Coordinates of N, CA, C and O in Angstrom, one line a residue:
M1 N 16.1 -52.1 3.2 CA 14.9 -51.5 3.1 C 14.3 -50.7 4.2 O 13.8 -49.6 4.0
A2 N 14.6 -50.8 5.3 CA 14.3 -50.2 6.4 C 15.1 -48.7 6.1 O 14.3 -47.7 6.9
N3 N 15.9 -48.7 5.7 CA 16.6 -47.3 5.9 C 15.9 -46.6 5.0 O 15.8 -45.1 4.7
Y4 N 15.5 -47.0 3.7 CA 14.6 -46.1 2.7 C 13.6 -45.7 3.3 O 13.2 -44.5 3.2
W5 N 12.8 -46.4 4.1 CA 11.6 -45.8 4.7 C 11.7 -44.8 5.8 O 11.1 -43.8 5.9
R6 N 12.7 -45.1 6.4 CA 13.4 -44.2 8.1 C 13.6 -42.7 7.0 O 12.9 -41.9 7.4
K7 N 14.3 -42.8 5.8 CA 14.8 -41.4 5.1 C 13.5 -40.9 4.5 O 13.2 -39.8 4.4
R8 N 12.5 -41.7 4.2 CA 11.2 -41.1 3.3 C 10.5 -40.5 4.3 O 9.9 -39.4 4.4
A9 N 10.2 -41.0 5.6 CA 9.3 -40.8 6.8 C 10.1 -39.6 7.1 O 9.1 -38.4 7.5
Y10 N 11.5 -39.1 7.2 CA 11.9 -38.0 7.8 C 11.9 -36.9 7.0 O 11.4 -35.9 7.2
Q11 N 11.7 -37.1 5.5 CA 11.6 -36.2 4.4 C 10.1 -35.5 4.6 O 9.9 -34.3 4.5
E12 N 9.0 -36.4 4.7 CA 7.8 -36.0 4.9 C 7.5 -35.3 6.1 O 6.8 -34.3 6.1
A13 N 7.9 -35.6 7.3 CA 8.0 -34.8 8.5 C 8.7 -33.1 8.2 O 8.1 -32.6 8.9
A14 N 9.6 -33.3 7.5 CA 10.3 -31.9 7.4 C 9.8 -31.1 6.7 O 10.0 -30.1 6.5
T15 N 8.6 -31.8 6.0 CA 7.8 -30.8 5.2 C 6.5 -30.2 5.9 O 5.6 -29.4 5.6
E16 N 6.2 -30.4 7.1 CA 5.3 -29.7 8.2 C 5.7 -28.8 8.6 O 6.8 -28.2 8.5
P17 N 4.8 -27.9 8.9 CA 5.2 -26.5 9.5 C 6.3 -26.4 10.2 O 7.3 -25.6 10.4
D18 N 6.6 -27.3 11.6 CA 7.8 -27.1 12.3 C 8.8 -27.7 11.7 O 10.1 -27.3 11.8
G19 N 8.7 -28.7 10.7 CA 10.3 -29.0 10.1 C 10.5 -28.2 8.7 O 11.6 -27.9 9.0
L20 N 9.6 -27.3 8.4 CA 9.9 -26.2 7.8 C 10.6 -25.0 8.5 O 11.5 -24.5 7.9
A21 N 10.0 -24.8 9.5 CA 10.7 -23.6 10.2 C 11.9 -24.1 11.1 O 13.0 -23.3 10.8
K22 N 12.2 -25.3 11.0 CA 13.7 -26.0 11.7 C 14.8 -25.7 10.7 O 15.8 -25.3 10.6
R23 N 14.1 -25.9 9.1 CA 14.9 -25.5 8.1 C 15.1 -24.0 7.6 O 15.4 -23.8 6.5
G24 N 14.6 -23.2 8.3 CA 14.5 -21.8 8.0 C 13.7 -21.3 6.9 O 13.8 -20.2 6.1
L25 N 12.5 -22.1 6.8 CA 11.8 -21.7 5.6 C 10.2 -20.9 6.0 O 9.6 -20.8 5.3
V26 N 10.3 -20.7 7.2 CA 8.7 -20.3 7.5 C 9.2 -18.8 8.3 O 9.9 -18.7 9.1
Y27 N 8.1 -17.8 8.0 CA 8.4 -16.2 8.1 C 7.2 -16.2 8.8 O 5.9 -16.8 8.8
L28 N 7.2 -15.4 9.7 CA 6.0 -14.9 10.8 C 5.9 -13.2 10.6 O 6.8 -12.4 10.9
M29 N 4.6 -13.1 10.2 CA 4.1 -11.5 10.4 C 3.6 -11.4 11.6 O 2.3 -12.2 11.8
A30 N 3.9 -10.4 12.6 CA 3.0 -10.2 13.7 C 2.5 -8.8 13.8 O 3.3 -7.8 13.9
Q31 N 1.4 -8.6 14.0 CA 1.0 -6.9 14.0 C -0.2 -6.7 14.9 O -1.3 -7.5 15.0
F32 N 0.0 -5.7 15.5 CA -1.3 -5.2 16.4 C -1.7 -4.1 15.6 O -0.9 -3.3 14.9
F33 N -3.0 -3.8 15.5 CA -4.0 -2.7 15.0 C -5.2 -2.3 15.6 O -5.7 -3.4 16.2
T34 N -5.6 -1.4 15.4 CA -6.8 -1.0 15.8 C -7.9 -0.9 14.9 O -7.5 -0.2 13.9
I35 N -9.1 -1.4 14.8 CA -10.0 -1.1 13.9 C -11.1 -0.5 14.2 O -11.9 -0.5 15.4
P36 N -11.6 0.7 13.8 CA -12.5 1.5 14.1 C -13.7 1.0 13.9 O -14.2 0.1 13.4
A37 N -14.8 1.6 14.7 CA -16.1 0.9 14.9 C -16.9 0.7 13.4 O -16.8 1.6 12.4
T38 N -17.5 -0.1 13.4 CA -18.3 -0.6 12.0 C -17.4 -0.5 10.7 O -17.7 0.2 9.7
S39 N -15.9 -0.5 10.8 CA -15.1 -0.2 9.7 C -14.1 -1.5 9.5 O -14.3 -2.5 10.0
S40 N -13.1 -1.5 8.5 CA -12.3 -2.4 8.2 C -10.8 -1.9 8.1 O -10.5 -0.8 8.1
V41 N -9.9 -2.9 8.5 CA -8.5 -2.8 8.1 C -8.0 -3.5 7.3 O -8.1 -4.8 7.5
D42 N -7.1 -3.2 6.3 CA -6.5 -4.2 5.4 C -5.3 -4.2 5.1 O -4.4 -3.1 5.5
F43 N -4.5 -5.2 4.8 CA -3.2 -5.7 4.7 C -3.0 -6.2 3.3 O -3.8 -7.1 3.0
A44 N -2.3 -6.0 2.7 CA -1.7 -6.4 1.0 C -0.7 -7.2 1.2 O 0.5 -6.9 2.0
L45 N -0.6 -8.5 0.7 CA 0.6 -9.4 0.8 C 0.6 -9.5 -1.0 O -0.3 -10.0 -1.6
I46 N 1.7 -9.2 -1.3 CA 2.2 -9.3 -2.9 C 3.0 -10.6 -3.0 O 4.1 -10.6 -2.3
S47 N 2.9 -11.5 -3.5 CA 3.6 -12.8 -3.8 C 4.8 -12.8 -4.3 O 6.1 -13.4 -4.2
N48 N 5.0 -11.6 -5.3 CA 6.4 -11.3 -6.0 C 7.3 -12.5 -6.8 O 8.4 -12.8 -6.3
G49 N 6.5 -13.4 -7.3 CA 6.9 -14.5 -8.2 C 7.5 -16.0 -7.6 O 7.9 -16.6 -8.2
K50 N 6.7 -15.7 -6.2 CA 7.1 -17.2 -5.4 C 5.6 -17.7 -5.0 O 4.8 -16.9 -4.6
Q51 N 5.5 -18.9 -4.8 CA 4.2 -19.3 -4.5 C 4.3 -19.4 -2.9 O 5.5 -19.8 -2.5
I52 N 3.3 -18.8 -2.2 CA 3.4 -18.9 -1.0 C 2.2 -19.7 -0.1 O 1.2 -19.9 -0.8
E53 N 2.7 -20.2 1.0 CA 1.8 -21.3 1.6 C 1.6 -20.8 3.3 O 2.8 -20.8 3.5
F54 N 0.3 -20.4 3.5 CA 0.2 -20.1 4.9 C 0.2 -21.4 5.5 O -0.2 -22.4 5.0
Q55 N 0.9 -21.3 6.6 CA 1.5 -22.5 7.3 C 0.3 -22.4 8.6 O -0.1 -23.7 9.3
F56 N 0.1 -21.1 9.2 CA -0.6 -21.3 10.5 C -0.9 -19.7 10.6 O -0.4 -18.7 10.1
Y57 N -2.0 -19.6 11.4 CA -2.4 -18.1 11.7 C -3.3 -18.0 13.0 O -3.8 -19.0 13.5
D58 N -3.1 -17.0 13.6 CA -4.2 -16.8 15.0 C -4.6 -15.2 14.7 O -3.7 -14.5 14.4
I59 N -5.9 -15.0 15.0 CA -6.3 -13.8 14.9 C -7.0 -13.3 16.5 O -8.0 -14.2 16.9
I60 N -6.7 -12.2 17.2 CA -7.3 -12.1 18.3 C -8.0 -10.2 18.5 O -7.4 -9.7 17.7
S61 N -9.2 -10.5 19.0 CA -9.6 -9.2 19.0 C -10.3 -9.1 20.3 O -10.6 -10.0 21.2
D62 N -10.2 -8.0 21.0 CA -10.4 -7.6 22.5 C -11.3 -7.1 22.8 O -12.0 -7.1 24.1
L63 N -12.5 -6.6 21.7 CA -13.6 -6.0 22.4 C -14.9 -6.7 21.6 O -15.9 -7.0 22.1
Y64 N -14.7 -6.6 20.1 CA -16.0 -7.1 19.3 C -15.3 -8.0 18.4 O -14.4 -8.1 18.0
A65 N -16.5 -8.8 17.9 CA -16.3 -9.8 16.9 C -15.8 -9.4 15.6 O -16.1 -8.0 15.4
V66 N -14.9 -10.0 14.9 CA -14.0 -9.5 13.7 C -14.9 -10.6 12.9 O -14.4 -11.6 13.0
K67 N -14.7 -9.9 11.4 CA -14.9 -10.9 10.2 C -13.4 -10.7 9.5 O -13.2 -9.5 9.3
A68 N -12.9 -11.8 9.3 CA -11.4 -11.8 8.3 C -11.8 -12.3 7.2 O -12.5 -13.4 7.1
E69 N -11.4 -11.7 6.1 CA -11.3 -12.5 4.6 C -10.1 -12.4 4.1 O -9.5 -11.5 4.3
L70 N -9.8 -13.2 3.4 CA -8.5 -13.3 2.3 C -9.1 -13.1 0.9 O -9.9 -13.8 0.5
I71 N -8.5 -12.0 0.1 CA -9.2 -11.6 -1.1 C -7.9 -11.8 -2.2 O -7.2 -11.2 -1.9
E72 N -8.4 -12.4 -3.3 CA -7.3 -12.6 -4.2 C -7.8 -11.6 -5.2 O -8.5 -11.4 -5.7
S73 N -6.6 -11.1 -5.8 CA -6.5 -10.2 -7.0 C -7.7 -9.1 -7.0 O -8.4 -9.0 -7.9
P74 N -7.5 -8.2 -6.1 CA -8.6 -7.2 -6.0 C -8.5 -6.2 -7.4 O -7.3 -6.1 -7.9
S75 N -9.5 -5.8 -7.5 CA -9.5 -5.0 -9.0 C -8.7 -3.5 -8.6 O -8.1 -2.8 -9.6
T76 N -9.1 -3.0 -7.5 CA -8.5 -1.7 -7.0 C -7.9 -1.9 -5.6 O -8.4 -2.6 -4.9
I77 N -6.7 -1.2 -5.5 CA -6.2 -1.3 -4.0 C -5.3 -0.2 -3.9 O -4.3 0.1 -5.0
T78 N -5.1 0.5 -2.9 CA -4.0 1.7 -2.6 C -3.2 1.1 -1.3 O -3.6 0.6 -0.3
T79 N -1.9 0.6 -1.7 CA -0.9 0.5 -0.3 C -0.1 1.9 0.1 O 0.0 2.6 -0.7
F80 N 0.1 1.5 1.3 CA 1.0 3.0 1.7 C 1.4 2.3 3.2 O 1.5 1.1 3.6
G81 N 2.7 3.3 3.4 CA 3.3 2.9 4.6 C 4.7 2.1 4.1 O 4.6 1.5 3.0
G82 N 5.6 1.7 5.0 CA 6.4 0.8 4.7 C 6.1 -0.5 5.0 O 5.0 -1.0 5.5
A83 N 6.9 -1.3 4.5 CA 6.6 -2.6 4.4 C 6.6 -3.4 5.8 O 7.4 -2.6 7.0
I84 N 5.8 -4.2 6.2 CA 5.7 -4.8 7.6 C 6.5 -5.9 7.8 O 6.6 -6.8 6.7
P85 N 7.6 -5.8 8.8 CA 8.4 -6.6 8.8 C 8.1 -8.0 9.2 O 7.0 -8.3 9.9
A86 N 8.6 -9.0 8.4 CA 8.3 -10.5 8.7 C 9.8 -11.1 9.4 O 11.0 -10.5 9.0
R87 N 9.9 -12.0 10.3 CA 10.7 -12.5 10.9 C 11.0 -13.9 10.3 O 9.9 -14.7 10.3
N88 N 12.2 -14.4 10.2 CA 12.3 -16.0 9.8 C 12.3 -16.8 11.2 O 12.8 -16.3 12.2
L89 N 11.4 -17.7 11.4 CA 11.1 -18.2 12.7 C 12.5 -19.2 13.3 O 12.7 -19.4 14.3
N90 N 13.3 -19.5 12.4 CA 14.7 -19.9 13.0 C 15.5 -18.8 12.8 O 16.0 -18.4 11.5
R91 N 15.9 -18.0 14.0 CA 16.8 -17.2 13.8 C 18.2 -17.3 13.5 O 19.2 -16.4 13.6
N92 N 18.6 -18.6 13.1 CA 20.0 -18.8 12.3 C 19.9 -18.5 10.8 O 20.8 -18.5 10.2
Y93 N 18.8 -18.3 10.3 CA 18.4 -17.7 8.9 C 18.0 -16.2 9.0 O 17.5 -15.6 9.4
P94 N 18.3 -15.7 7.5 CA 18.0 -14.5 7.3 C 16.4 -14.1 7.5 O 15.6 -15.1 7.2
D95 N 16.0 -12.9 7.7 CA 14.6 -12.4 7.6 C 14.3 -12.1 6.4 O 13.2 -11.4 6.1
T96 N 15.0 -12.3 5.3 CA 14.6 -12.0 3.8 C 13.5 -12.6 3.3 O 13.7 -14.0 2.9
T97 N 12.3 -12.2 2.9 CA 11.2 -12.7 2.5 C 11.2 -12.2 0.7 O 11.4 -11.2 0.5
T98 N 10.7 -12.9 0.1 CA 10.0 -12.6 -1.4 C 8.8 -11.9 -1.3 O 8.7 -11.2 -1.8
A99 N 7.9 -12.3 -0.5 CA 6.4 -11.7 -0.2 C 6.9 -10.3 0.4 O 7.5 -10.0 1.1
S100 N 5.9 -9.1 0.1 CA 6.0 -8.0 0.8 C 4.5 -7.9 1.2 O 3.4 -8.4 0.9
L101 N 4.6 -7.1 2.5 CA 3.1 -6.8 3.5 C 3.4 -5.5 3.5 O 4.3 -5.1 4.2
T102 N 2.1 -4.8 3.4 CA 2.1 -3.5 3.7 C 0.7 -3.2 4.0 O -0.2 -4.1 3.7
A103 N 0.5 -2.2 4.5 CA -1.0 -1.7 5.1 C -1.8 -1.4 3.4 O -1.0 -1.1 2.7
A104 N -3.0 -1.4 3.7 CA -4.0 -1.4 2.4 C -4.9 -0.3 2.7 O -5.4 -0.5 3.7
S105 N -5.6 0.1 1.5 CA -7.0 1.0 1.6 C -7.6 0.9 0.3 O -7.1 0.4 -0.8
A106 N -8.9 1.6 0.2 CA -9.5 1.7 -1.1 C -9.6 0.2 -1.8 O -9.7 0.3 -3.2
V107 N -9.9 -0.9 -1.1 CA -9.9 -2.3 -1.7 C -11.4 -2.4 -2.2 O -12.2 -2.3 -1.8
T108 N -11.2 -2.6 -3.8 CA -12.5 -3.3 -4.4 C -12.3 -4.4 -5.1 O -11.1 -4.8 -5.5
G109 N -13.4 -5.0 -5.2 CA -13.3 -6.3 -6.1 C -12.4 -7.6 -5.7 O -12.3 -7.4 -4.4
G110 N -12.1 -8.4 -6.5 CA -11.5 -9.5 -6.1 C -12.2 -10.6 -5.7 O -13.6 -10.5 -5.7
T111 N -11.8 -11.8 -5.5 CA -12.4 -12.9 -5.1 C -12.2 -13.2 -3.7 O -10.7 -13.7 -3.4
V112 N -13.1 -13.2 -2.5 CA -13.0 -13.7 -1.4 C -12.5 -15.3 -1.4 O -13.4 -16.2 -1.8
I113 N -11.3 -16.0 -0.8 CA -10.9 -17.3 -1.1 C -11.0 -18.1 0.4 O -11.1 -19.2 0.2
A114 N -11.0 -17.1 1.2 CA -11.3 -17.8 2.5 C -11.8 -16.7 3.6 O -11.5 -15.4 3.4
S115 N -12.5 -17.0 4.5 CA -12.9 -16.2 5.5 C -13.0 -16.9 6.9 O -13.2 -18.3 7.0
E116 N -13.0 -15.9 8.0 CA -13.2 -16.5 9.3 C -14.1 -15.5 10.4 O -14.1 -14.1 9.9
Y117 N -14.6 -15.9 11.2 CA -15.1 -15.1 12.2 C -14.7 -15.2 13.4 O -14.8 -16.3 14.0
V118 N -14.1 -14.2 14.1 CA -13.4 -14.3 15.3 C -14.6 -13.7 16.3 O -15.1 -12.5 16.5
G119 N -15.5 -14.7 16.7 CA -16.9 -14.6 17.9 C -16.5 -13.9 19.2 O -15.0 -14.3 19.5
T120 N -17.5 -13.5 19.5 CA -17.3 -13.1 21.1 C -17.8 -14.3 22.0 O -17.2 -14.3 23.3
A121 N -18.4 -15.0 21.6 CA -19.0 -16.1 22.5 C -19.5 -15.6 23.8 O -19.2 -16.4 25.1
G122 N -20.2 -14.7 23.9 CA -20.9 -14.2 25.2 C -20.1 -13.3 25.9 O -20.4 -12.8 27.1
K123 N -18.6 -13.0 25.3 CA -17.8 -12.3 26.3 C -17.2 -11.4 25.4 O -17.2 -11.6 24.1
A124 N -16.4 -10.2 26.1 CA -15.9 -9.4 25.2 C -14.9 -9.9 24.4 O -14.1 -10.7 25.0
G125 N -14.4 -9.4 23.1 CA -13.3 -10.2 22.5 C -13.7 -11.5 21.9 O -14.4 -12.1 22.0
G126 N -12.5 -12.1 21.3 CA -12.4 -13.5 21.1 C -11.0 -13.7 20.3 O -10.3 -12.9 20.3
Q127 N -10.9 -15.0 20.1 CA -9.6 -15.7 19.6 C -9.9 -16.9 18.5 O -10.8 -17.8 18.8
I128 N -9.2 -16.8 17.5 CA -9.4 -18.1 16.5 C -7.7 -18.3 16.3 O -6.8 -17.4 16.1
A129 N -7.4 -19.7 16.3 CA -6.1 -20.0 15.7 C -6.3 -21.4 15.0 O -7.1 -22.2 15.1
Q130 N -5.6 -21.4 13.7 CA -5.8 -22.4 12.7 C -4.7 -22.8 12.2 O -3.4 -21.8 12.0
D131 N -4.4 -23.9 11.8 CA -3.5 -24.6 10.7 C -3.9 -24.8 9.9 O -3.4 -25.8 9.0
K132 N -5.0 -24.1 9.2 CA -5.0 -24.2 7.9 C -4.1 -23.8 6.7 O -3.5 -22.8 7.0
I133 N -4.1 -24.8 5.8 CA -3.0 -24.3 4.7 C -3.6 -23.6 3.6 O -4.6 -24.2 3.2
H134 N -3.3 -22.5 3.2 CA -3.4 -21.8 2.0 C -2.6 -21.7 1.3 O -1.4 -21.0 1.3
T135 N -2.5 -22.2 -0.6 CA -1.3 -22.2 -1.2 C -1.8 -21.1 -2.2 O -2.9 -21.0 -2.9
L136 N -1.0 -19.7 -2.1 CA -1.3 -18.8 -3.0 C -0.6 -18.7 -4.2 O 0.7 -19.3 -4.2
K137 N -1.2 -18.1 -5.3 CA -0.4 -18.2 -6.5 C 0.8 -17.1 -6.3 O 1.0 -16.3 -5.4
D138 N 1.6 -17.4 -7.3 CA 2.9 -16.6 -7.4 C 2.6 -15.1 -8.3 O 1.4 -15.1 -9.0
N139 N 3.0 -14.2 -8.1 CA 2.8 -12.7 -8.9 C 1.4 -12.4 -8.7 O 0.9 -12.0 -9.8
T140 N 0.8 -12.6 -7.6 CA -0.5 -12.3 -7.1 C -0.7 -11.4 -6.0 O 0.1 -11.7 -5.1
T141 N -1.7 -10.3 -6.1 CA -1.7 -9.5 -4.7 C -3.1 -10.1 -4.0 O -3.9 -10.7 -4.8
Y142 N -2.9 -10.3 -2.6 CA -3.7 -10.7 -1.8 C -3.9 -9.5 -0.8 O -3.1 -8.8 -0.4
V143 N -5.5 -9.6 -0.6 CA -5.6 -8.5 0.8 C -6.4 -9.3 2.1 O -7.2 -10.3 1.7
M144 N -5.7 -9.3 2.9 CA -6.5 -9.8 4.4 C -7.5 -8.3 4.9 O -6.7 -7.5 5.0
K145 N -8.6 -8.6 5.2 CA -9.5 -7.6 5.2 C -10.1 -7.7 6.7 O -10.5 -9.2 6.8
F146 N -10.0 -7.2 7.9 CA -10.5 -7.0 9.1 C -11.5 -6.1 9.2 O -11.4 -5.0 9.5
Y147 N -13.1 -6.8 9.3 CA -14.0 -6.0 9.7 C -14.3 -6.0 11.2 O -14.7 -7.1 11.6
N148 N -14.4 -4.8 11.9 CA -15.1 -4.9 13.1 C -16.6 -4.6 13.2 O -17.2 -4.0 12.4
T149 N -17.3 -5.7 13.9 CA -19.0 -5.8 13.8 C -19.6 -5.0 14.9 O -20.8 -4.7 14.9
G150 N -18.6 -4.3 15.7 CA -18.9 -3.3 16.8 C -19.1 -2.0 16.7 O -18.6 -1.5 15.6
N151 N -19.7 -1.4 17.7 CA -20.2 0.1 17.2 C -19.1 0.8 17.9 O -19.1 2.1 18.4
Q152 N -17.9 0.3 18.5 CA -16.7 1.0 19.2 C -15.3 0.5 18.5 O -15.6 -0.7 17.9
A153 N -14.4 1.2 18.6 CA -13.1 0.4 18.1 C -12.9 -0.6 18.8 O -13.1 -0.8 20.0
T154 N -12.0 -1.6 18.3 CA -11.6 -2.9 18.7 C -10.0 -3.0 18.6 O -9.8 -2.5 17.3
N155 N -9.5 -3.5 19.2 CA -7.8 -3.8 19.2 C -7.7 -5.3 18.4 O -8.4 -6.2 19.3
C156 N -6.9 -5.6 17.6 CA -6.6 -6.9 16.9 C -5.3 -7.1 17.1 O -4.4 -6.4 17.0
H157 N -4.8 -8.4 17.0 CA -3.8 -8.9 17.0 C -3.6 -10.1 15.8 O -4.6 -11.1 15.9
I158 N -2.7 -9.9 14.8 CA -2.7 -11.5 13.8 C -1.3 -11.8 13.8 O -0.2 -10.8 14.1
N159 N -1.0 -13.3 13.9 CA 0.0 -13.7 14.1 C -0.2 -14.8 12.7 O -1.1 -15.1 12.4
L160 N 0.8 -14.6 11.7 CA 0.6 -15.2 10.3 C 1.9 -15.8 9.7 O 3.1 -15.1 9.8
G161 N 1.9 -17.1 9.9 CA 3.3 -17.9 9.3 C 3.1 -18.5 8.0 O 2.1 -19.1 7.8
W162 N 3.7 -18.2 7.2 CA 4.1 -18.8 5.7 C 5.3 -19.2 5.3 O 6.4 -18.7 5.8
S163 N 5.4 -20.1 4.3 CA 6.7 -20.4 3.7 C 6.3 -20.1 2.2 O 5.3 -19.7 1.7
E164 N 7.6 -20.0 1.6 CA 7.8 -19.6 0.2 C 8.3 -20.6 -0.4 O 9.6 -20.9 -0.2
A165 N 7.9 -20.9 -1.9 CA 8.3 -21.9 -2.7 C 8.9 -23.0 -1.8 O 10.3 -23.4 -2.1
E166 N 8.1 -23.8 -1.3 CA 8.3 -25.1 -0.3 C 8.9 -26.1 -1.6 O 8.5 -26.1 -2.4
P167 N 9.7 -26.7 -1.0 CA 10.4 -27.8 -1.7 C 9.3 -28.8 -1.8 O 8.3 -29.0 -1.0
D168 N 9.5 -29.8 -2.9 CA 8.8 -30.9 -3.3 C 8.6 -31.7 -1.8 O 9.5 -31.8 -1.0
H169 N 7.4 -32.2 -1.8 CA 7.0 -32.7 0.0 C 7.9 -34.5 -0.1 O 8.0 -34.7 1.0
Y170 N 8.2 -34.9 -1.0 CA 8.4 -36.2 -1.1 C 9.8 -36.4 -1.6 O 10.2 -37.5 -2.2
R171 N 10.6 -35.5 -1.7 CA 12.0 -35.5 -2.1 C 12.7 -36.3 -1.1 O 12.9 -35.8 0.0
I172 N 13.7 -37.1 -1.3 CA 14.2 -38.1 -0.4 C 15.8 -37.0 -0.2 O 16.3 -36.3 -1.5
I173 N 16.1 -36.9 1.1 CA 17.2 -36.0 1.3 C 18.5 -36.6 0.8 O 19.3 -36.0 0.3
D174 N 18.7 -38.0 1.2 CA 20.1 -38.5 0.8 C 19.8 -39.8 -0.1 O 18.7 -40.1 -0.3
P175 N 20.7 -39.6 -1.3 CA 20.5 -41.0 -1.9 C 20.1 -42.1 -1.1 O 21.1 -42.5 -0.1
V176 N 19.5 -42.9 -1.7 CA 19.1 -44.3 -1.1 C 19.8 -45.4 -2.1 O 19.1 -45.7 -3.2
D177 N 20.3 -46.5 -1.4 CA 20.8 -47.3 -1.7 C 19.4 -48.5 -1.6 O 18.9 -49.1 -0.7
P178 N 18.7 -49.1 -2.9 CA 17.8 -49.9 -2.6 C 17.9 -51.4 -2.2 O 16.9 -51.9 -1.6
N179 N 19.2 -51.3 -1.9 CA 19.5 -52.7 -1.3 C 19.7 -52.6 0.2 O 19.9 -53.8 0.9
D180 N 19.5 -51.4 0.7 CA 19.5 -51.4 2.2 C 18.5 -51.8 2.9 O 17.2 -52.0 2.5

């Protein structure tokens, strides 16, 4: 019986962000960008048939506070430029993702499903790092919108780690003999 619980515990641990990354299932998008004064910068994430799960993210602003929103299914959106590259956190696996990330503009409508405020706390700039899990629908467009609350441009950076079509959380890896 002890072997059964050891294998179950191993499988549960393997579905946490670090376990998923070791199995080649977590991708990272890292992007530097400048937000003009009292304006915003948008990125579109299209799930392309797979369920996407944010595993972690961090947002840094060097001068002014930034309000970040995750918008589901905007009614209008214009994407432009090439795809923003994403890298597999396990370098033994390919960087091929199902999701596509691009710069976006002219975003209207949609539902804000999450928001963060990267404050200044009495000093220039700020940072926020989260292990919040957001599970996103398949075949859906999402927009990450970053608003600059200041009257001058601010430089930002985001790290976003996600998994695609995560395996069942409680699937046993090896067949288990109930007599063990």
